[in-house]
Amino acid sequence: MTAYVIVEIEVTDPVGYEEYKKLAGATVEKYGGKYLVRGGKTEVLEGDWKPKRIVILQFESIERAKEWLNCEDYREPRKMRHQTARTHMLVVEGV
């Protein structure tokens, strides 16, 4: 079943984060993922949520999304993301 990785990101080091983005995309593609949302304009419709940046990735399954997140190719970019941004991430199955 299709899975979606949803990430809320607050970039703390814009220059470093740009370097992260250059590396991360290839790893997503290698694991069959694709970007559906990558930091576009957001507007809160209900509640008091104040996201800075939202990224949504699509994978063929939750298992494949987790393989990507934990793969060797993404190890260094993931460290870069942790150093340049604060993130909340979840994966959810689609319909």
Short mmCIF file of C-alpha atoms in Angstrom, two decimals:
data_model
loop_
_atom_site.label_atom_id
_atom_site.label_comp_id
_atom_site.label_asym_id
_atom_site.label_seq_id
_atom_site.Cartn_x
_atom_site.Cartn_y
_atom_site.Cartn_z
CA MET A 1 0.00 0.00 0.00
CA THR A 2 1.30 3.46 -0.89
CA ALA A 3 2.92 5.31 2.00
CA TYR A 4 3.55 8.99 2.58
CA VAL A 5 6.40 10.42 4.63
CA ILE A 6 5.36 13.78 6.04
CA VAL A 7 8.06 16.04 7.45
CA GLU A 8 7.69 19.33 9.27
CA ILE A 9 10.98 21.21 9.07
CA GLU A 10 12.35 24.32 10.72
CA VAL A 11 15.58 25.20 8.93
CA THR A 12 18.21 26.57 11.31
CA ASP A 13 21.13 26.73 8.85
CA PRO A 14 19.86 27.70 5.37
CA VAL A 15 23.22 27.30 3.62
CA GLY A 16 23.82 23.85 5.09
CA TYR A 17 20.25 22.82 4.38
CA GLU A 18 20.67 23.67 0.69
CA GLU A 19 23.61 21.27 0.61
CA TYR A 20 21.45 18.62 2.29
CA LYS A 21 18.73 19.04 -0.36
CA LYS A 22 21.26 18.47 -3.14
CA LEU A 23 22.16 15.07 -1.67
CA ALA A 24 18.80 13.87 -0.38
CA GLY A 25 16.85 13.88 -3.65
CA ALA A 26 18.92 11.16 -5.30
CA THR A 27 18.46 8.85 -2.33
CA VAL A 28 14.69 9.31 -2.40
CA GLU A 29 14.60 8.45 -6.10
CA LYS A 30 16.88 5.42 -5.62
CA TYR A 31 14.31 3.92 -3.24
CA GLY A 32 11.40 4.57 -5.56
CA GLY A 33 10.19 7.64 -3.73
CA LYS A 34 9.08 10.93 -5.14
CA TYR A 35 8.49 14.39 -3.79
CA LEU A 36 4.87 15.51 -3.75
CA VAL A 37 5.46 18.64 -1.68
CA ARG A 38 8.78 20.32 -1.09
CA GLY A 39 8.46 23.49 0.91
CA GLY A 40 5.65 25.33 -0.84
CA LYS A 41 3.48 28.01 0.72
CA THR A 42 1.44 26.80 3.69
CA GLU A 43 -1.74 28.17 5.21
CA VAL A 44 -3.17 26.84 8.47
CA LEU A 45 -6.90 26.22 8.11
CA GLU A 46 -7.61 25.03 11.68
CA GLY A 47 -5.75 24.96 14.97
CA ASP A 48 -2.60 26.72 16.08
CA TRP A 49 -0.04 24.75 14.05
CA LYS A 50 2.71 26.99 12.65
CA PRO A 51 4.82 24.88 10.31
CA LYS A 52 7.86 26.54 8.74
CA ARG A 53 8.33 24.03 5.90
CA ILE A 54 6.48 20.85 4.89
CA VAL A 55 7.84 18.03 2.75
CA ILE A 56 5.74 15.07 1.61
CA LEU A 57 7.31 12.03 -0.03
CA GLN A 58 5.50 9.10 -1.63
CA PHE A 59 6.83 5.52 -1.49
CA GLU A 60 5.34 2.19 -2.58
CA SER A 61 5.02 1.04 1.06
CA ILE A 62 5.89 1.91 4.64
CA GLU A 63 8.62 -0.71 4.50
CA ARG A 64 10.22 0.95 1.47
CA ALA A 65 10.04 4.38 3.13
CA LYS A 66 11.81 3.00 6.19
CA GLU A 67 14.43 1.30 4.01
CA TRP A 68 15.16 4.70 2.46
CA LEU A 69 15.35 6.48 5.82
CA ASN A 70 17.79 3.94 7.21
CA CYS A 71 19.85 3.20 4.09
CA GLU A 72 23.60 3.74 3.84
CA ASP A 73 23.14 6.28 1.01
CA TYR A 74 21.01 8.52 3.23
CA ARG A 75 23.19 8.23 6.35
CA GLU A 76 25.29 11.35 5.71
CA PRO A 77 22.46 13.49 4.29
CA ARG A 78 20.34 12.54 7.30
CA LYS A 79 23.11 13.73 9.64
CA MET A 80 23.26 16.98 7.64
CA ARG A 81 19.49 17.43 8.05
CA HIS A 82 19.78 16.92 11.80
CA GLN A 83 22.56 19.54 11.93
CA THR A 84 20.78 22.14 9.79
CA ALA A 85 17.13 21.79 10.80
CA ARG A 86 14.68 20.65 13.46
CA THR A 87 12.28 18.08 12.10
CA HIS A 88 9.22 16.04 12.93
CA MET A 89 8.63 13.08 10.62
CA LEU A 90 5.97 10.42 10.27
CA VAL A 91 4.91 7.83 7.72
CA VAL A 92 1.29 7.03 6.98
CA GLU A 93 -0.40 4.53 4.67
CA GLY A 94 -2.53 5.93 1.89
CA VAL A 95 -5.91 4.77 0.65
#
